[in-house]
Short mmCIF file of C-alpha atoms in Angstrom, two decimals:
data_model
loop_
_atom_site.label_atom_id
_atom_site.label_comp_id
_atom_site.label_asym_id
_atom_site.label_seq_id
_atom_site.Cartn_x
_atom_site.Cartn_y
_atom_site.Cartn_z
CA MET A 108 -21.39 5.56 -57.34
CA LYS A 109 -21.74 5.75 -53.57
CA ARG A 110 -24.88 4.23 -52.01
CA VAL A 111 -26.26 5.77 -48.82
CA ILE A 112 -29.18 4.47 -46.76
CA VAL A 113 -31.07 7.34 -45.12
CA ASP A 114 -33.82 7.26 -42.52
CA TYR A 115 -36.58 9.86 -42.89
CA ALA A 116 -35.57 11.45 -39.57
CA LYS A 117 -32.13 12.28 -40.99
CA LEU A 118 -33.20 13.69 -44.34
CA THR A 119 -31.52 16.89 -45.40
CA THR A 120 -33.38 19.62 -47.24
CA ASP A 121 -31.48 18.70 -50.40
CA ILE A 122 -32.57 15.06 -50.24
CA LEU A 123 -36.15 16.11 -49.48
CA ASP A 124 -36.06 18.38 -52.53
CA LEU A 125 -34.91 15.43 -54.66
CA LEU A 126 -37.66 13.20 -53.25
CA VAL A 127 -40.40 15.73 -53.91
CA GLU A 128 -39.05 16.36 -57.41
CA ARG A 129 -38.84 12.65 -58.29
CA TYR A 130 -42.13 11.68 -56.60
CA PRO A 131 -44.32 14.82 -56.81
CA TYR A 132 -47.50 12.80 -56.22
CA GLY A 133 -45.92 10.42 -53.72
CA TYR A 134 -44.43 7.03 -54.40
CA ASP A 135 -46.31 3.82 -55.04
CA HIS A 136 -45.59 0.10 -54.80
CA SER A 137 -43.66 0.02 -58.08
CA ASP A 138 -41.21 2.69 -56.78
CA ILE A 139 -40.25 0.71 -53.66
CA ILE A 140 -37.20 -1.52 -53.61
CA SER A 141 -36.38 -4.14 -50.97
CA PHE A 142 -32.91 -5.22 -49.86
CA LYS A 143 -31.11 -6.74 -46.89
CA ASN A 144 -29.06 -4.42 -44.71
CA SER A 145 -25.82 -5.40 -42.98
CA LYS A 146 -27.83 -6.92 -40.09
CA GLY A 147 -29.75 -9.18 -42.47
CA GLU A 148 -32.99 -7.21 -42.00
CA THR A 149 -35.22 -6.49 -44.99
CA VAL A 150 -35.41 -2.78 -45.70
CA LYS A 151 -37.84 -1.08 -48.06
CA ALA A 152 -36.77 2.19 -49.63
CA VAL A 153 -37.19 4.58 -52.54
CA GLU A 154 -34.29 5.82 -54.62
CA VAL A 155 -33.10 9.30 -55.41
CA ASN A 156 -29.73 10.13 -56.81
CA THR A 157 -27.29 12.92 -57.40
CA ASP A 158 -24.32 12.88 -59.76
CA ASP A 159 -22.21 10.84 -57.35
CA THR A 160 -24.57 9.31 -54.77
CA LEU A 161 -27.56 6.97 -54.82
CA TYR A 162 -29.72 7.59 -51.76
CA LEU A 163 -31.96 4.79 -50.53
CA VAL A 164 -34.53 6.51 -48.33
CA LYS A 165 -36.19 4.10 -45.92
CA ILE A 166 -39.94 3.86 -46.22
CA SER A 167 -42.02 4.76 -43.21
CA SER A 168 -45.40 6.33 -42.59
CA GLN A 169 -43.58 9.48 -41.52
CA LEU A 170 -41.68 9.73 -44.82
CA GLN A 171 -44.78 10.46 -46.89
CA GLN A 172 -45.93 13.08 -44.37
CA THR A 173 -42.46 14.66 -44.30
CA MET A 174 -42.48 14.90 -48.12
CA GLU A 175 -45.96 16.45 -48.12
CA ASP A 176 -45.03 18.95 -45.41
CA HIS A 177 -41.85 19.90 -47.26
CA GLU A 178 -43.75 20.46 -50.49
CA VAL A 179 -46.25 22.72 -48.69
CA ASP A 180 -43.38 24.67 -47.11
CA ASP A 181 -41.82 25.22 -50.55
CA VAL A 182 -45.10 26.52 -51.99
CA GLU A 183 -45.67 28.85 -49.05
CA GLU A 184 -42.17 30.28 -49.41
CA GLU A 185 -42.85 31.31 -53.02
CA PHE A 186 -45.44 33.90 -52.01
CA ASP A 187 -44.92 37.18 -50.22
CA GLU A 188 -47.64 38.23 -47.82
CA ILE A 189 -49.14 41.65 -48.47
CA GLU A 190 -51.86 43.67 -46.79
CA ILE A 191 -54.89 44.53 -48.88
CA SER A 192 -57.28 47.19 -47.69
CA ASP A 193 -60.89 47.76 -48.72
CA ASN A 194 -59.70 50.82 -50.67
CA ASP A 195 -57.78 48.53 -53.04
CA PHE A 196 -61.07 47.09 -54.27
CA ASN A 197 -63.01 50.34 -54.68
CA GLN A 198 -62.31 51.48 -58.23
CA ASP A 199 -65.29 53.88 -58.53
#
């Protein structure tokens, strides 16, 4: 399985969908993993995976906001906007 480290700024819609699906209420301390990158720096991330790839999405304050914004966008897209006039409510 391929492992890919992804920064929140480079998240694709597909990876965001996976994140929101796996962590619908956000992630907590128990979901975070720590590892050393190739530069020897400690990185904290959350995991999401597809059939062939394990994505390690770096934790940042912007990640949680990006996930929340994406979830709101998905909900808004599910509804069509329609005009309702006062006549629609008058059933007399």
